[in-house]
XYZ file of C-alpha atoms in Angstrom:
331
model
C 43.761 169.287 116.176
C 42.590 167.609 119.393
C 45.516 169.108 121.226
C 44.561 168.115 124.779
C 44.115 164.403 124.020
C 47.270 164.410 121.912
C 49.165 166.051 124.729
C 47.943 163.554 127.325
C 48.681 160.577 125.073
C 52.232 161.752 124.466
C 52.765 162.296 128.174
C 51.629 158.739 128.876
C 54.190 157.466 126.385
C 56.805 159.537 128.197
C 55.785 158.031 131.535
C 54.211 161.190 132.975
C 51.088 160.752 135.078
C 48.873 163.842 135.088
C 45.409 165.330 134.887
C 44.399 168.580 133.216
C 43.357 171.591 135.260
C 40.114 171.808 133.296
C 39.233 168.242 134.366
C 39.951 168.894 138.033
C 39.923 172.629 138.892
C 39.391 171.815 142.565
C 42.578 169.753 142.681
C 44.539 172.598 141.103
C 43.340 174.975 143.820
C 44.190 172.438 146.524
C 47.728 171.831 145.262
C 48.268 175.567 144.855
C 47.221 176.061 148.484
C 49.922 173.595 149.560
C 52.806 175.258 147.726
C 55.646 176.548 149.877
C 55.477 179.815 147.904
C 52.475 180.912 145.831
C 53.353 182.907 142.694
C 50.428 184.818 141.210
C 50.933 183.398 137.721
C 49.987 179.887 138.953
C 46.762 180.925 140.686
C 43.523 179.716 139.093
C 42.073 183.236 139.009
C 45.094 184.628 137.199
C 45.077 181.809 134.619
C 41.349 182.245 133.988
C 41.743 185.997 133.619
C 44.714 185.804 131.239
C 42.924 183.283 129.023
C 39.793 185.443 128.904
C 41.901 188.487 128.070
C 43.622 186.633 125.203
C 40.301 185.398 123.864
C 38.938 188.948 123.873
C 41.931 189.889 121.699
C 40.935 187.318 119.073
C 43.002 184.309 120.066
C 41.527 180.801 120.168
C 42.740 179.534 123.546
C 42.896 176.012 124.964
C 43.950 175.574 128.585
C 46.310 172.591 128.754
C 47.618 173.275 132.264
C 48.559 170.065 134.052
C 48.449 168.720 137.569
C 51.456 166.402 137.801
C 50.902 163.124 139.652
C 53.004 160.341 141.095
C 51.198 157.195 142.188
C 47.937 159.091 141.845
C 49.049 161.839 144.242
C 49.703 165.397 143.017
C 53.193 166.822 143.416
C 53.354 169.721 140.942
C 51.624 172.163 138.597
C 52.446 173.278 135.053
C 50.762 176.226 133.332
C 50.449 175.481 129.617
C 48.325 177.246 127.002
C 47.783 176.328 123.368
C 46.730 179.314 121.303
C 45.630 179.639 117.704
C 45.604 182.752 115.567
C 45.097 182.852 111.812
C 45.544 179.078 111.563
C 48.848 178.976 113.434
C 49.247 177.128 116.740
C 51.669 178.218 119.446
C 52.576 177.221 122.997
C 52.738 179.662 125.910
C 51.815 180.003 129.550
C 48.874 182.413 129.356
C 50.583 184.321 126.552
C 53.987 184.460 128.272
C 57.012 182.227 127.673
C 56.269 178.761 129.028
C 56.622 178.794 132.806
C 58.712 176.245 134.611
C 56.648 173.616 136.423
C 56.327 174.245 140.136
C 56.543 171.469 142.719
C 55.485 170.768 146.261
C 58.307 170.947 148.767
C 57.841 167.242 149.524
C 58.518 166.190 145.906
C 61.678 164.103 145.533
C 64.564 165.499 143.500
C 64.751 162.439 141.227
C 61.053 162.731 140.439
C 61.417 166.430 139.618
C 64.406 165.814 137.360
C 62.668 162.970 135.520
C 59.513 165.038 135.080
C 61.380 168.063 133.703
C 63.148 165.794 131.200
C 59.826 164.361 130.002
C 58.107 167.744 129.759
C 60.971 169.101 127.694
C 60.654 166.085 125.408
C 56.931 166.803 125.116
C 57.625 170.318 123.851
C 59.903 168.899 121.177
C 57.219 166.433 120.102
C 54.513 169.096 119.944
C 56.719 171.403 117.901
C 57.024 168.661 115.291
C 53.285 168.093 114.854
C 51.997 171.529 113.917
C 52.793 173.757 116.885
C 54.756 176.921 116.211
C 58.353 175.735 115.991
C 59.931 178.506 118.073
C 59.209 177.549 121.666
C 60.189 180.096 124.299
C 60.389 178.905 127.888
C 61.422 180.598 131.098
C 62.700 179.831 134.542
C 60.449 181.933 136.703
C 62.133 184.562 138.809
C 61.284 184.927 142.443
C 62.613 184.624 145.967
C 61.519 180.986 146.108
C 64.137 180.028 143.494
C 66.787 182.721 143.963
C 68.897 180.645 146.347
C 68.476 177.306 144.578
C 70.755 177.987 141.620
C 69.938 176.567 138.194
C 66.788 174.441 138.364
C 66.321 171.103 136.599
C 63.944 172.870 134.208
C 66.622 175.402 133.306
C 69.323 172.760 132.877
C 67.065 170.582 130.724
C 66.308 173.578 128.518
C 70.018 174.185 127.962
C 70.583 170.504 127.199
C 67.871 170.753 124.534
C 69.516 173.687 122.778
C 67.854 176.658 124.467
C 69.646 179.988 124.142
C 69.389 181.830 127.485
C 68.351 185.466 127.737
C 68.400 187.157 131.133
C 65.612 189.445 132.296
C 65.219 191.079 135.692
C 62.180 191.439 137.899
C 61.921 193.949 140.718
C 60.806 192.693 144.133
C 60.134 194.503 147.388
C 60.872 192.471 150.498
C 57.923 193.079 152.802
C 59.376 191.420 155.898
C 61.361 194.434 157.232
C 59.600 197.254 159.056
C 57.849 199.945 157.011
C 60.520 202.390 158.131
C 63.272 200.134 156.788
C 61.380 199.571 153.515
C 60.904 203.307 153.039
C 64.590 203.950 153.745
C 65.396 202.107 150.508
C 63.259 204.492 148.394
C 64.980 207.108 146.278
C 65.379 210.374 148.193
C 63.489 212.243 145.464
C 60.429 210.001 145.951
C 59.962 210.538 149.684
C 58.763 214.169 149.556
C 56.469 213.294 146.637
C 54.857 210.515 148.662
C 54.415 212.725 151.729
C 52.953 215.546 149.644
C 50.545 213.208 147.859
C 49.311 211.628 151.089
C 48.446 215.134 152.348
C 46.912 216.304 149.069
C 44.671 213.349 148.203
C 42.007 211.434 150.048
C 43.078 207.779 149.899
C 41.249 204.524 150.481
C 42.113 200.825 150.220
C 39.163 199.018 148.655
C 38.782 195.342 149.549
C 35.972 192.811 149.723
C 34.769 194.657 152.838
C 34.093 198.030 151.235
C 34.225 197.809 147.415
C 31.045 198.874 145.627
C 29.950 198.464 141.985
C 29.653 202.256 141.655
C 33.287 202.755 142.698
C 34.463 200.047 140.312
C 32.520 201.677 137.472
C 34.175 204.992 138.307
C 37.590 203.332 138.159
C 36.780 201.756 134.780
C 35.796 205.176 133.416
C 39.031 206.717 134.667
C 41.012 203.921 133.021
C 39.250 204.522 129.701
C 39.967 208.249 129.907
C 43.626 207.660 130.772
C 44.155 205.034 128.056
C 42.110 206.896 125.470
C 40.212 203.728 124.620
C 38.627 200.590 126.109
C 41.445 198.084 126.665
C 39.423 195.306 128.318
C 35.982 193.911 127.658
C 33.251 193.685 130.268
C 33.977 190.034 131.060
C 37.601 190.647 132.027
C 36.741 193.749 134.043
C 34.151 191.670 135.913
C 36.786 189.008 136.610
C 39.070 191.618 138.182
C 36.205 192.864 140.330
C 35.456 189.320 141.490
C 39.111 188.940 142.524
C 38.558 191.791 144.966
C 35.351 190.197 146.247
C 37.165 186.883 146.782
C 39.954 188.545 148.765
C 42.622 187.958 146.130
C 42.983 191.575 145.036
C 42.490 195.144 146.230
C 42.211 198.629 144.764
C 44.057 201.702 146.013
C 42.074 204.861 145.203
C 43.054 208.534 145.363
C 40.396 211.232 145.295
C 40.358 215.003 145.001
C 39.380 216.216 148.478
C 37.407 219.229 147.288
C 35.334 217.526 144.592
C 35.523 213.942 145.895
C 36.554 212.933 142.358
C 38.646 209.866 141.582
C 42.022 211.020 140.225
C 44.093 207.850 140.411
C 44.091 204.210 141.379
C 45.968 200.961 141.234
C 44.637 197.394 141.115
C 46.806 194.783 142.837
C 46.462 190.993 142.864
C 47.796 188.787 145.613
C 48.241 185.269 146.844
C 49.080 184.198 150.378
C 52.722 185.211 149.817
C 53.019 187.644 146.922
C 51.424 190.789 145.547
C 51.677 192.124 142.000
C 50.754 195.395 140.304
C 47.950 194.736 137.844
C 46.179 197.777 136.395
C 46.794 201.477 136.974
C 44.696 204.496 135.992
C 45.599 208.145 136.598
C 44.129 211.464 135.519
C 46.440 212.523 132.688
C 45.997 216.226 133.455
C 47.574 215.647 136.883
C 50.805 213.912 135.849
C 52.809 216.713 137.480
C 51.140 215.795 140.766
C 52.258 212.931 143.043
C 49.865 210.085 142.209
C 51.594 206.824 141.286
C 54.165 206.976 144.064
C 51.429 207.402 146.655
C 49.484 204.425 145.294
C 52.610 202.255 145.490
C 53.331 203.341 149.061
C 49.788 202.595 150.220
C 49.789 199.256 148.389
C 53.016 198.212 150.124
C 51.532 199.131 153.496
C 48.393 197.076 152.775
C 50.304 194.043 151.482
C 52.444 194.072 154.589
C 49.361 194.297 156.810
C 47.974 191.219 154.999
C 51.089 189.225 155.850
C 52.523 189.029 152.338
C 56.287 188.584 152.170
C 57.067 189.870 148.655
C 55.751 192.480 146.247
C 56.623 191.735 142.626
C 56.707 195.196 141.075
C 57.419 194.016 137.524
C 60.233 193.712 135.038
C 63.231 196.038 135.346
C 64.000 196.995 131.763
C 67.461 198.016 130.584
C 68.358 199.724 127.308
C 70.623 196.822 126.288
C 67.816 194.248 126.530
C 66.919 192.303 123.396
C 64.575 193.032 121.764
C 65.358 196.694 122.395
C 62.742 198.177 124.751
C 60.945 201.446 124.052
C 61.815 204.627 125.918
C 58.481 204.401 127.738
C 59.317 200.884 128.983
C 62.709 202.059 130.217
C 61.249 205.133 131.947
C 58.586 203.071 133.718
């Protein structure tokens, strides 16, 4: 199946002007730089990493992400992935439910509405020509959409028979002072953070001070904590390059006496938003304050970088469907 050409041809029939990200990666980066708010899941580095990670897991991945055009000028981005496993095709956004397209602030409302209608029609067409029939889409959460109500993407999904399921993401507003941010922490966490800061030697590793030897040490700790290798060398290298490019950082905690790495957290970031990526902690020290200290130091660093929001991750509830595991709820 020549999925990319088929996708583009169908979009032309639907009146959508576009170019694929793979055909113009520079344009994708430029449009992303002009967004009013930059979510991590639309960044080129995140898309490349997620595709490489899926491929390492055995999936055949085709990047069909689109730069949406009007009169030859870009006005939006859409992350779209076609995957294949055991002969079955399926549509996602880097393995997640299909993200809503994101638009420049200057894009006209009529253009956005018309585009969302056409893209929803495209999904229906693709599902009828060999793509996995169950298509799951999502309206991305985030402060950039929280006050806008139901988007055109969301409304078009409902009009096409989508059954909504609500999930919740946790965000930390980084605009208040550190004192005000810390005042919102649970009382039981504050003494743990203070104790950990005194007990461990901490360091924020960025493009200015990261070294291959430190990264190798972190990889070893992650393997020990997970009990196995969860990422191949290529994807680990991609994470390291994110730090070198200034789009990620590593918080490290070390035993003061032995100068041994005991915990760390890898965080990715755009101009506006940080996210928690990969954590690794010495399993024999779970009774010690490790994770809370890493989160505190990460928040301080994100704020110093001028970020406005920290996306911690999904807040899972026991009544979610499908039913989450106890570990997911506890986290």
